[in-house]
Short mmCIF file of C-alpha atoms in Angstrom, two decimals:
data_model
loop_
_atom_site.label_atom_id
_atom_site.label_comp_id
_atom_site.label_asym_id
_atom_site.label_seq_id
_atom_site.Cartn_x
_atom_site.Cartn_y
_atom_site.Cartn_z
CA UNK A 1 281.29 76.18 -38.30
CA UNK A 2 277.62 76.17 -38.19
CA UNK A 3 274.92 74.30 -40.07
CA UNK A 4 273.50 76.61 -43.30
CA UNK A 5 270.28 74.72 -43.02
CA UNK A 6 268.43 72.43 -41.07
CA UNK A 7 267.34 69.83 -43.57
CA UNK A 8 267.64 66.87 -41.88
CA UNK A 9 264.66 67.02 -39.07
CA UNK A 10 261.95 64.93 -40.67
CA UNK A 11 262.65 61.62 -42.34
CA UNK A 12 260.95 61.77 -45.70
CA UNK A 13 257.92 59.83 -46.34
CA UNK A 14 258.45 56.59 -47.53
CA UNK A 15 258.05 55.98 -51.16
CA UNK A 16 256.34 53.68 -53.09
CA UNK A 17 257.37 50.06 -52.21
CA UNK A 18 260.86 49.30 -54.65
CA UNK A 19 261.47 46.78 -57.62
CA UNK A 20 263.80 44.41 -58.32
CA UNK A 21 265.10 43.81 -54.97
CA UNK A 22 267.23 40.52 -54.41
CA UNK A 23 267.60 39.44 -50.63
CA UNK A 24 268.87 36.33 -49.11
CA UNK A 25 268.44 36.48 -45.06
CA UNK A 26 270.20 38.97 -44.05
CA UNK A 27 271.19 41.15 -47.06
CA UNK A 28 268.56 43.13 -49.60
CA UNK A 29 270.02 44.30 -52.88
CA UNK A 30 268.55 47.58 -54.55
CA UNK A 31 269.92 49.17 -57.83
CA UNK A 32 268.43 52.80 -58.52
CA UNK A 33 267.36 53.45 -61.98
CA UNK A 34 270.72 55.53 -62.07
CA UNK A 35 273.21 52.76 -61.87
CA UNK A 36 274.13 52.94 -57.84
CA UNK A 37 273.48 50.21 -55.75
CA UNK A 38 272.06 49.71 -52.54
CA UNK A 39 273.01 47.18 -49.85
CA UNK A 40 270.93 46.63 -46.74
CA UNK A 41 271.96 44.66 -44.25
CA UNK A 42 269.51 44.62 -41.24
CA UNK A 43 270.97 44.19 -37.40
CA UNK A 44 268.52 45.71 -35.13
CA UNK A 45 269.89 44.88 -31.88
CA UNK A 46 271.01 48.79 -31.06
CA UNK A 47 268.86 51.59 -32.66
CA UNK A 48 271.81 52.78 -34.49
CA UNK A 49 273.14 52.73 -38.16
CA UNK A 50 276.39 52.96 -39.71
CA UNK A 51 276.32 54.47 -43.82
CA UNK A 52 278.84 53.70 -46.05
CA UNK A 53 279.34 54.67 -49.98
CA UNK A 54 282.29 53.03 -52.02
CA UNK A 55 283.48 54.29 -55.30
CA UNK A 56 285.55 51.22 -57.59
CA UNK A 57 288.37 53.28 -57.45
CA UNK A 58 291.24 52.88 -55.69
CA UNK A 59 295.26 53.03 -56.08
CA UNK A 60 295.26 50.15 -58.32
CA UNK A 61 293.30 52.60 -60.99
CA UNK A 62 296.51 55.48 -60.73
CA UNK A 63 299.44 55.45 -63.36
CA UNK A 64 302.78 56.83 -62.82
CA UNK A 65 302.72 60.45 -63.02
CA UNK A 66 298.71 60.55 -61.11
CA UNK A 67 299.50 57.92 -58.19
CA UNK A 68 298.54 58.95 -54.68
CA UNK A 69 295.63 61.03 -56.96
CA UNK A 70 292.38 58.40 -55.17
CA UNK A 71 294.48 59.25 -51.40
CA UNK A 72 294.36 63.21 -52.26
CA UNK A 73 290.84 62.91 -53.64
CA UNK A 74 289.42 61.25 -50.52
CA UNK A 75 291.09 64.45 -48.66
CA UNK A 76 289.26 66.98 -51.04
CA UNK A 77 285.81 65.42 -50.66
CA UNK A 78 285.65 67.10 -47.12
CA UNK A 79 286.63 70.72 -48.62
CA UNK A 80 282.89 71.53 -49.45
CA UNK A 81 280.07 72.05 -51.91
CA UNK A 82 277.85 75.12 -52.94
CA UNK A 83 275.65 74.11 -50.24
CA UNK A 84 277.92 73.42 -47.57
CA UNK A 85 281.36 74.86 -46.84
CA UNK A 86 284.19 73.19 -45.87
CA UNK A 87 284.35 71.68 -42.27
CA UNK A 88 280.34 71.96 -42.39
CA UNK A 89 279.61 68.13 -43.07
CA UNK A 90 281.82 66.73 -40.42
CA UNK A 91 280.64 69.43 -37.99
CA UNK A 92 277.10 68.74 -38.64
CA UNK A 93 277.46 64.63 -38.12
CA UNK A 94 279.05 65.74 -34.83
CA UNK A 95 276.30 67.78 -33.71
CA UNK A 96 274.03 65.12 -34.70
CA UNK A 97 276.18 62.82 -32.45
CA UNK A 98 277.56 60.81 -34.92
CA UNK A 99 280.97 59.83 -36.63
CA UNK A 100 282.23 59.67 -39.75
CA UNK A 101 285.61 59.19 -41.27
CA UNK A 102 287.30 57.93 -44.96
CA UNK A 103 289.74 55.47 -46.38
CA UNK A 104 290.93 54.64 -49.56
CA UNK A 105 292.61 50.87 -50.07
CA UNK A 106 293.96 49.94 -53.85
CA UNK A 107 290.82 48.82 -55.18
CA UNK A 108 288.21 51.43 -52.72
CA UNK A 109 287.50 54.42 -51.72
CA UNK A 110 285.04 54.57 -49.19
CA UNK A 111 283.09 57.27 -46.91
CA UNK A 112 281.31 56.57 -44.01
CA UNK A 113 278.81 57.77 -41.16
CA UNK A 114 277.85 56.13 -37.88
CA UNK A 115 275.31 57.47 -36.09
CA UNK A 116 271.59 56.88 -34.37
CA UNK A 117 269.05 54.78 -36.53
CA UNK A 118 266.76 57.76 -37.04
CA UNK A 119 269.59 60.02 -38.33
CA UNK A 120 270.33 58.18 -41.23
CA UNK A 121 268.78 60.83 -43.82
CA UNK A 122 271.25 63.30 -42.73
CA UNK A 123 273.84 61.15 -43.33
CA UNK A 124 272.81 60.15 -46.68
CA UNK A 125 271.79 63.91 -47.87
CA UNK A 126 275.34 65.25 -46.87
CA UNK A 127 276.85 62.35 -49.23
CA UNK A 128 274.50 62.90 -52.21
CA UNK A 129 275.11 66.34 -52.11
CA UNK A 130 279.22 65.45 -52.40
CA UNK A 131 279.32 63.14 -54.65
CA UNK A 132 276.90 65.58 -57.08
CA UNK A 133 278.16 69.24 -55.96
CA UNK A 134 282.13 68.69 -54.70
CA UNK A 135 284.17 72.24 -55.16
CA UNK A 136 288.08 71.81 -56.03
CA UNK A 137 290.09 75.04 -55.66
CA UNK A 138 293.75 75.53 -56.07
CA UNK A 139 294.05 76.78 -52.40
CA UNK A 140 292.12 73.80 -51.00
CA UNK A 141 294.44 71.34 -53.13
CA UNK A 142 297.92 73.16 -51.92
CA UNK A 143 296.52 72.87 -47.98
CA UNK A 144 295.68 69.38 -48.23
CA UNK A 145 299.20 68.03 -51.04
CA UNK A 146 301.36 69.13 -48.02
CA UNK A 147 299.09 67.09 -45.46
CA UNK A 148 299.28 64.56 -47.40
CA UNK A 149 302.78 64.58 -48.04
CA UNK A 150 303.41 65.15 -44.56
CA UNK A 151 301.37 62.05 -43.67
CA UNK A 152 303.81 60.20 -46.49
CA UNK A 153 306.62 61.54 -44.49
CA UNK A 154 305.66 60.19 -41.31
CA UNK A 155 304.55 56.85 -42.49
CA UNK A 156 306.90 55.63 -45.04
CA UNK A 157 310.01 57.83 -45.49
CA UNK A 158 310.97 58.23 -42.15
CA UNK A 159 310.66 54.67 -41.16
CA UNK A 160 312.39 51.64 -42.20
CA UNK A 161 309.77 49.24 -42.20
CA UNK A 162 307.64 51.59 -44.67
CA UNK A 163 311.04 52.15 -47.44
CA UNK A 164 311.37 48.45 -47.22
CA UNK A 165 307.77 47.83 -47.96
CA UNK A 166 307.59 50.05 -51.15
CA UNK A 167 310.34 48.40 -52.26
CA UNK A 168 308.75 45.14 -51.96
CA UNK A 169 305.53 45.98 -53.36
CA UNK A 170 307.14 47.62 -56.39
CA UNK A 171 309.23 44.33 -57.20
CA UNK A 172 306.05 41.96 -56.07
CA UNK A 173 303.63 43.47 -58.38
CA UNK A 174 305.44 44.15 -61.16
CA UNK A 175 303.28 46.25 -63.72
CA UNK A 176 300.53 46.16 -61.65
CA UNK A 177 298.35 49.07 -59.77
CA UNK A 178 299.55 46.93 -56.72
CA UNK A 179 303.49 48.17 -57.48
CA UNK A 180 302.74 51.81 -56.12
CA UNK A 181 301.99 52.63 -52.56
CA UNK A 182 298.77 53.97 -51.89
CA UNK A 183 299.37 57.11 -50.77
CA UNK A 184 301.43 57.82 -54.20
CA UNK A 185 305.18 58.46 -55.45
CA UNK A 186 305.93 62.38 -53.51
CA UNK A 187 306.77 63.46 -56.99
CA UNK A 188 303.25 62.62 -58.02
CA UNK A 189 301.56 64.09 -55.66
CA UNK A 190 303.60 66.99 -55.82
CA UNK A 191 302.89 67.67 -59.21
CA UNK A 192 298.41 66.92 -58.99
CA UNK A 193 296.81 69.99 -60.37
CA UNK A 194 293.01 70.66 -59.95
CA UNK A 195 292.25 69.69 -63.26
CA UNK A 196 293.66 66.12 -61.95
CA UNK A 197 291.12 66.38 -59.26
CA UNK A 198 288.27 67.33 -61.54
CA UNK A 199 288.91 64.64 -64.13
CA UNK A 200 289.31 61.58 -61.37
CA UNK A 201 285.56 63.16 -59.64
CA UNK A 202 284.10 63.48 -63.29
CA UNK A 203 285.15 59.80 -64.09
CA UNK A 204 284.60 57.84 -60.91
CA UNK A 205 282.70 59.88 -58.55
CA UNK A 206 279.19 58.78 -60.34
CA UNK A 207 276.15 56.93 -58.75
CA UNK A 208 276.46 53.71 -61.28
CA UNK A 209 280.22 53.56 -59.66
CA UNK A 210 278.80 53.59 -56.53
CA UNK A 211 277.64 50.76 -53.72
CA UNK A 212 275.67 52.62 -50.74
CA UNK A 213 275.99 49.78 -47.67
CA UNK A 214 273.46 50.49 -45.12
CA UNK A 215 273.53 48.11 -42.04
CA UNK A 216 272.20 48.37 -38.38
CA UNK A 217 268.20 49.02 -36.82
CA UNK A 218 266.72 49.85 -40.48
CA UNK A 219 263.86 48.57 -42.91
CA UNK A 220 265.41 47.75 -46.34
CA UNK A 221 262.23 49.65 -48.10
CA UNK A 222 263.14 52.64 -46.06
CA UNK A 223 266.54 53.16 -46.94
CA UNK A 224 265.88 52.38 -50.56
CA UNK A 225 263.01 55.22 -50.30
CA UNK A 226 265.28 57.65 -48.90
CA UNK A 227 268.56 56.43 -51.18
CA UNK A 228 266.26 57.48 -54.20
CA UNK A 229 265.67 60.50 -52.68
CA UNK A 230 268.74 61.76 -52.00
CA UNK A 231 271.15 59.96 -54.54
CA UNK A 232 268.28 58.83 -57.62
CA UNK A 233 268.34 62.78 -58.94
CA UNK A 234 272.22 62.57 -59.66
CA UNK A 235 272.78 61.86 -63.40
CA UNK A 236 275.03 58.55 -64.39
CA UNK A 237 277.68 59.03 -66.19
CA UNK A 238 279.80 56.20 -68.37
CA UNK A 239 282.50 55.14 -66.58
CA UNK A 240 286.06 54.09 -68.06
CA UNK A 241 286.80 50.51 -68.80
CA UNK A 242 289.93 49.56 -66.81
CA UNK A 243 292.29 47.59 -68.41
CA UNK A 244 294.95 45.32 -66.10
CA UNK A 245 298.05 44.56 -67.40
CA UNK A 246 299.02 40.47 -66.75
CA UNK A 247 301.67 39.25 -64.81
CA UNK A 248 303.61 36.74 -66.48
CA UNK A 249 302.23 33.68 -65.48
CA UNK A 250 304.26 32.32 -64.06
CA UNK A 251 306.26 35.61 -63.12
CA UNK A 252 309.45 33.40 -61.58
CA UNK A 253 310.98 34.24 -58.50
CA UNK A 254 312.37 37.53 -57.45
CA UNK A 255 314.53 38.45 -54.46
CA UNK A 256 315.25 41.94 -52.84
CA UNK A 257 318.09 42.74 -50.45
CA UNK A 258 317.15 46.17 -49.01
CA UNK A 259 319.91 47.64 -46.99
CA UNK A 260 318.62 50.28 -44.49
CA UNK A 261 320.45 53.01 -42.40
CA UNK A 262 318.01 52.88 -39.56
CA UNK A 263 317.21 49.85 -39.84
CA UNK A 264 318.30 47.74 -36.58
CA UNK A 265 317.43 44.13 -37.07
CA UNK A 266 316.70 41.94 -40.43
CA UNK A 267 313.15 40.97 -41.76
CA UNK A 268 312.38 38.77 -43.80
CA UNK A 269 309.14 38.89 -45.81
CA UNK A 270 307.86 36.58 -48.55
CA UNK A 271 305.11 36.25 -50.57
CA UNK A 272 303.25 34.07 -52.69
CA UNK A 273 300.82 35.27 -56.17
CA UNK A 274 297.95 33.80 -55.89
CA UNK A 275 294.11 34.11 -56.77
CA UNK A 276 291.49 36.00 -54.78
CA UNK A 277 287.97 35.56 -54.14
CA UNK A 278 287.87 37.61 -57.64
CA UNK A 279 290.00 36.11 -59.79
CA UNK A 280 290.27 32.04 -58.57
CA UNK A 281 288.91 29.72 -61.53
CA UNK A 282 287.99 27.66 -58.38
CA UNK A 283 285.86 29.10 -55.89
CA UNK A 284 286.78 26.78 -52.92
CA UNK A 285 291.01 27.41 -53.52
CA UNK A 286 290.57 30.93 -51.63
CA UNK A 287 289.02 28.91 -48.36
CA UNK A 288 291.65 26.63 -48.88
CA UNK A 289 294.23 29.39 -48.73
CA UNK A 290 292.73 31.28 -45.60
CA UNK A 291 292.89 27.81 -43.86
CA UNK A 292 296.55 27.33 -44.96
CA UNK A 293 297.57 30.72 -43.27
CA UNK A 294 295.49 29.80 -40.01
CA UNK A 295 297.36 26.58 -39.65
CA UNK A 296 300.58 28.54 -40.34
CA UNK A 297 299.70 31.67 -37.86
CA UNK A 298 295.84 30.84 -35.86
CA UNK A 299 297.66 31.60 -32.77
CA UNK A 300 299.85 30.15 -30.19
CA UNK A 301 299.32 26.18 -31.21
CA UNK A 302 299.89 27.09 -34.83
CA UNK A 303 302.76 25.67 -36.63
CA UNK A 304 305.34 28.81 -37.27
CA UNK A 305 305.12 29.59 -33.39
CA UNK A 306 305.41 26.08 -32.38
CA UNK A 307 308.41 25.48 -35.27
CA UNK A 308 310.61 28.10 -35.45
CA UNK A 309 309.60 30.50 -32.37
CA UNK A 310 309.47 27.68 -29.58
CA UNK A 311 310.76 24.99 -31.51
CA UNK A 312 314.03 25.35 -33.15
CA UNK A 313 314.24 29.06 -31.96
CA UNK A 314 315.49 30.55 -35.09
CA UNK A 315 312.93 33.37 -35.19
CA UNK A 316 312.00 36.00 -32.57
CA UNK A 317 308.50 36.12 -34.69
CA UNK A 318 307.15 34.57 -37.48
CA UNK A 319 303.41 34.59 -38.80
CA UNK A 320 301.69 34.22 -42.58
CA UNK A 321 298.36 35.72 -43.95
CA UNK A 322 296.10 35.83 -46.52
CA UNK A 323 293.43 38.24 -47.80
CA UNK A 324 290.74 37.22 -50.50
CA UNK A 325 289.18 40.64 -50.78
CA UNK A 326 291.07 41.88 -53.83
CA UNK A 327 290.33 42.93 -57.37
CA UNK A 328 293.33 41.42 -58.75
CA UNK A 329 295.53 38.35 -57.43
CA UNK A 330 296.18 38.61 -53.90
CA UNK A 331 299.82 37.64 -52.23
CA UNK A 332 300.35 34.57 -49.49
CA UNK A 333 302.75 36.23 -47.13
CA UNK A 334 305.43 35.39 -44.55
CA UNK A 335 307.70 36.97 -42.14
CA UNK A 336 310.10 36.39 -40.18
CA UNK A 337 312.48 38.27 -37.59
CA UNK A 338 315.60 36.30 -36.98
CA UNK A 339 316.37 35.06 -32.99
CA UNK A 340 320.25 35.90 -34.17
CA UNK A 341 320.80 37.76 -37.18
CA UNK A 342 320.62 34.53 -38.91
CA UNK A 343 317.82 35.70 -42.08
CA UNK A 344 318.94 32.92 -43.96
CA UNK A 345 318.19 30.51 -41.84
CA UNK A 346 314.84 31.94 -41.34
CA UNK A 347 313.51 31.88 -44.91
CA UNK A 348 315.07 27.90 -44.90
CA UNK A 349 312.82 27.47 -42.03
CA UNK A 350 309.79 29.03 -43.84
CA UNK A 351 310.45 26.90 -47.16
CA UNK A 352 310.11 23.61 -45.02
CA UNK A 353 306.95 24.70 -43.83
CA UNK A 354 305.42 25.18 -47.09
CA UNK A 355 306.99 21.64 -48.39
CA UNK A 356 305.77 20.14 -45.26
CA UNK A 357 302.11 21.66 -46.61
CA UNK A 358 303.08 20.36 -50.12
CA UNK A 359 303.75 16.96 -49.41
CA UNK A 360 301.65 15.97 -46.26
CA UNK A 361 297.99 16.44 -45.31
CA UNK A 362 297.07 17.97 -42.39
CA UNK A 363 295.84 15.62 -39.10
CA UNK A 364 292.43 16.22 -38.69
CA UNK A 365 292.88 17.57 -35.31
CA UNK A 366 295.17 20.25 -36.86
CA UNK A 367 292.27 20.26 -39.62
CA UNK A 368 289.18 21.38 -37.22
CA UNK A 369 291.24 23.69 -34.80
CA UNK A 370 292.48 25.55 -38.02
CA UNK A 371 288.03 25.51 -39.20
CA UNK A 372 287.01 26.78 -35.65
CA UNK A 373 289.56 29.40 -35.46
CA UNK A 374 288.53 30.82 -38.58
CA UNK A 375 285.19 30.74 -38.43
CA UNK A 376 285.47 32.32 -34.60
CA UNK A 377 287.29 34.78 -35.58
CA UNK A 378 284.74 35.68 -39.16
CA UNK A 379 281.87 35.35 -36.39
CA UNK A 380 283.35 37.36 -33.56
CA UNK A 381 283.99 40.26 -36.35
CA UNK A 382 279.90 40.05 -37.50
CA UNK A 383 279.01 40.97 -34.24
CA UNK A 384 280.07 44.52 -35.46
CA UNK A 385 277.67 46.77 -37.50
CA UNK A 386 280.37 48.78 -38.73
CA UNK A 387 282.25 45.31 -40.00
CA UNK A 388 279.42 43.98 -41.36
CA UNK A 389 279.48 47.11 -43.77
CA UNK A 390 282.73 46.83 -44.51
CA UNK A 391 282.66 43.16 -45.50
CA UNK A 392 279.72 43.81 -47.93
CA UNK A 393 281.18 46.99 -49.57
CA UNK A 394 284.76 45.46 -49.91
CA UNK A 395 283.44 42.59 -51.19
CA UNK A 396 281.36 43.98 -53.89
CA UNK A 397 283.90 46.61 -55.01
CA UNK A 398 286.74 44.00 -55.22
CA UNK A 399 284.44 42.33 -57.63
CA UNK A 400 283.42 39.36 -55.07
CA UNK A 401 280.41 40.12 -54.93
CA UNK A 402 278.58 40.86 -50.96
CA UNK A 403 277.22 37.04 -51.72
CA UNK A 404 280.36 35.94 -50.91
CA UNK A 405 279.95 36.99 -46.97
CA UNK A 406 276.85 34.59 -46.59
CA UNK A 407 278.57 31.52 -48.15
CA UNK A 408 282.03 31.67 -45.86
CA UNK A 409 281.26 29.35 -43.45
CA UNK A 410 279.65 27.02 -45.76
CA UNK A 411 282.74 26.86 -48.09
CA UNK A 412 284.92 27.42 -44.51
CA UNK A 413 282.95 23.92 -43.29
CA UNK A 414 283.24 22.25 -46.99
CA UNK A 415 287.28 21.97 -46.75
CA UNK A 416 288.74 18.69 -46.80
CA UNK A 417 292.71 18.24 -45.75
CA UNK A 418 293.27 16.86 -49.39
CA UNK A 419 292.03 20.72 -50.61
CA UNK A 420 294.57 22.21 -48.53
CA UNK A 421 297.22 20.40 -49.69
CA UNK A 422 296.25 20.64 -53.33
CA UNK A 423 296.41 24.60 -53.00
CA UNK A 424 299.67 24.19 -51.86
CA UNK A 425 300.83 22.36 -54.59
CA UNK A 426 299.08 24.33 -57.05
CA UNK A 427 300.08 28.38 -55.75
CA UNK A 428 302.68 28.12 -53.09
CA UNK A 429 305.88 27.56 -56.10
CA UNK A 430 309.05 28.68 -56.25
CA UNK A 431 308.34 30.48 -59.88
CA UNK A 432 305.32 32.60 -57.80
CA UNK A 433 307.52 33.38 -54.88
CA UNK A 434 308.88 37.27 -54.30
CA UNK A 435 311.53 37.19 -51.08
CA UNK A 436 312.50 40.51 -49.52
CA UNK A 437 314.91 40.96 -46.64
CA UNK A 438 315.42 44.16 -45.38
CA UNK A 439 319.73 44.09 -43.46
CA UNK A 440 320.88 46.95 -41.39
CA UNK A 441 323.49 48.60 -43.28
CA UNK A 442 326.68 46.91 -41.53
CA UNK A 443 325.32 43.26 -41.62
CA UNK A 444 324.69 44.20 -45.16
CA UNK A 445 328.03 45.19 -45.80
CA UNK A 446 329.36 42.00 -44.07
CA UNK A 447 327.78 39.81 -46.32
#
């Protein structure tokens, strides 16, 4: 498919210089008199640029009956507008040598461009035009509901690790937007009509729900010039207040035992409630908690491979992890494969660790590896434009806020053992705890 028009040749003049910008060194903050915000973050060591808008909406906004509806949306948005059909915008980034893609987490859902510094206006005219002009048809909806429930079928149905994880979600996040998988219940996306589609666009799909993320070889006053262009003619429209429902606090421990056809081995997984960068009442507990997990699972030397991998030998793999970037509480997690069959003795295992956390401080050798490896691994991902933009956007639509990114290693540096082990007392209880262990379907029956 061809281009209709070629509007993107010329960058447009650059407007008058912009108000109320907020910067810090590295990051400049617009808001257009329409609500959306604009994010520049300037890297000019390549002359390219990577473009990414993010809508606060996600899976977490879906009830039963509309889940999967953000997943199918993102789908839609690349079936066309009065100005260009479908197929036209992704042909045209192509020809323009860029990339582009979409992806839509529980709390996101995010479009995106990469492409060469001075191409940026194409990118930005193609999403304007989108988010203002999208066309939903019945025919376009039936195409992409069987992709998508095709992709379902692949991904989760078919395979035991993605049953077991439903199942786990659904009893982790109990009453929650976090209980439902992301790409929806099959029922519910079976039954989304277009006038689903058109409501969720109409709702979310406005500029004052929007964060444009610009990062890479630009000048901040240029891309708020040519955001205002392109995006500050769209109207804003109100957008609905979302209302969370509150886990029990605390919710008390709940166990699954998910017995699996396929499956051919047990897992264990278990996770922890606690706070994110979001909702902590303490800003320094979700450092602390990110520095837990790294001492648990920063690699080879860390204390689940050295326990129960080459240690005692009662798991084939083990690990833990953590992530802040969520709008409501986030989950402490651990797995573990048994080296036998053994499952029970597995989660034992994984219990002393956490009491060892609880009742001892860490050395302060264990202390600084755990602080380098973290803060290697948040600098090694910086030197990537296209992370860069995804940290600030995530951030911000998680409810962070994209200051968060420039104060890491700061708060990463400002941990003390004693902080560690006070998280640990304080999140990683019994009463917070949801275990899950997935048993192929003879061991099952044996026990």
């Amino acid at each position: 498919m061809t281009a209709r028009h070629a509007i993107f040749a010329l960058i447009p003049a650059l407007m008058a210089a912009p108000v109320a910008a907020q910067s810090d060194s590295e990051v400049t903050e617009f808001t257009l008199d329409n609500g959306m915000q604009v994010l520049v973050r300037e890297d000019h060591r390549a002359p390219v640029v990577v473009s990414q808008i993010w809508y606060r909406v996600g899976s977490s906004y879906e009830g039963r009956g509309n889940t999967g509806l953000s997943h199918l949306f993102e789908h839609m948005m690349f079936k066309g507008t009065e100005e260009y059909a479908e197929g036209e915008f992704s042909e045209i980034i192509s020809r323009e040598g860029g990339r582009l893609n979409a992806f839509t987490g529980r709390d996101f859902s995010a479009y995106f461009e990469i492409m060469a510094a001075d191409r940026l206006p194409i990118a930005l005219e193609l999403e304007a035009d989108r988010m203002a002009n999208l066309q939903i048809d019945s025919e376009a909806l039936s195409t992409e509901r069987e992709v998508v429930l095709e992709e379902r079928r692949l991904r989760t149905e078919d395979r035991p690790e993605g049953r077991f994880g439903e199942r786990y979600a659904a009893i982790a996040n109990p009453g929650t937007g976090y209980a439902h998988p992301i790409i929806g219940w099959a029922d519910d996306v079976a039954g989304l009509t277009v006038d689903d589609l058109e409501g969720w666009y109409q709702q979310w799909y406005t500029p004052s729900n929007a964060t444009l993320v610009v990062a890479g070889d630009v000048e901040p006053e240029a891309v708020y010039a040519l955001a205002r262009e392109y995006f500050g003619g769209i109207p804003a429209r109100d957008v609905p207040v979302v209302h969370d429902p509150e886990n029990l606090d605390p919710p008390g421990e709940r166990r699954l035992i998910y017995r699996d056809e396929q499956a051919r081995v047990p897992q264990l997984r278990m996770g922890y409630e606690v706070p994110s960068f979001a909702t902590a009442d303490a800003a320094r507990d979700p450092y602390a908690l990110l520095m837990l997990a790294t001492i648990l699972d920063g690699g080879d030397g860390a204390r689940l491979a050295e326990t129960l991998v080459r240690g005692s030998g009662v798991a084939a793999a083990a690990g833990a992890g953590y992530n802040p970037m969520v709008r409501l509480d986030g989950e402490f997690s651990l797995f573990g494969v048994p080296a036998d069959g053994d499952v029970d003795a597995v989660e034992e295992a994984l219990r002393e660790e956490i009491g060892r956390l609880q009742r001892q401080t860490v050395s302060e050798e264990e202390l600084e590896r755990a602080r380098s490896q973290l803060l290697a691994d948040h600098l090694f991902e910086l030197d990537s434009v296209f992370y860069q933009a995804m940290q600030l956007g995530m951030l911000e639509t998680t409810g962070a806020g994209w200051e968060t990114l420039g104060a890491f290693e700061e708060n990463v540096r400002a941990l003390t053992a004693e902080d560690l082990q006070a998280a640990a007392q304080r999140y990683l209880r019994p009463e917070m705890l949801t275990v899950g262990i997935m048993q192929p379907v003879d061991q099952g029956d044996e026990a």
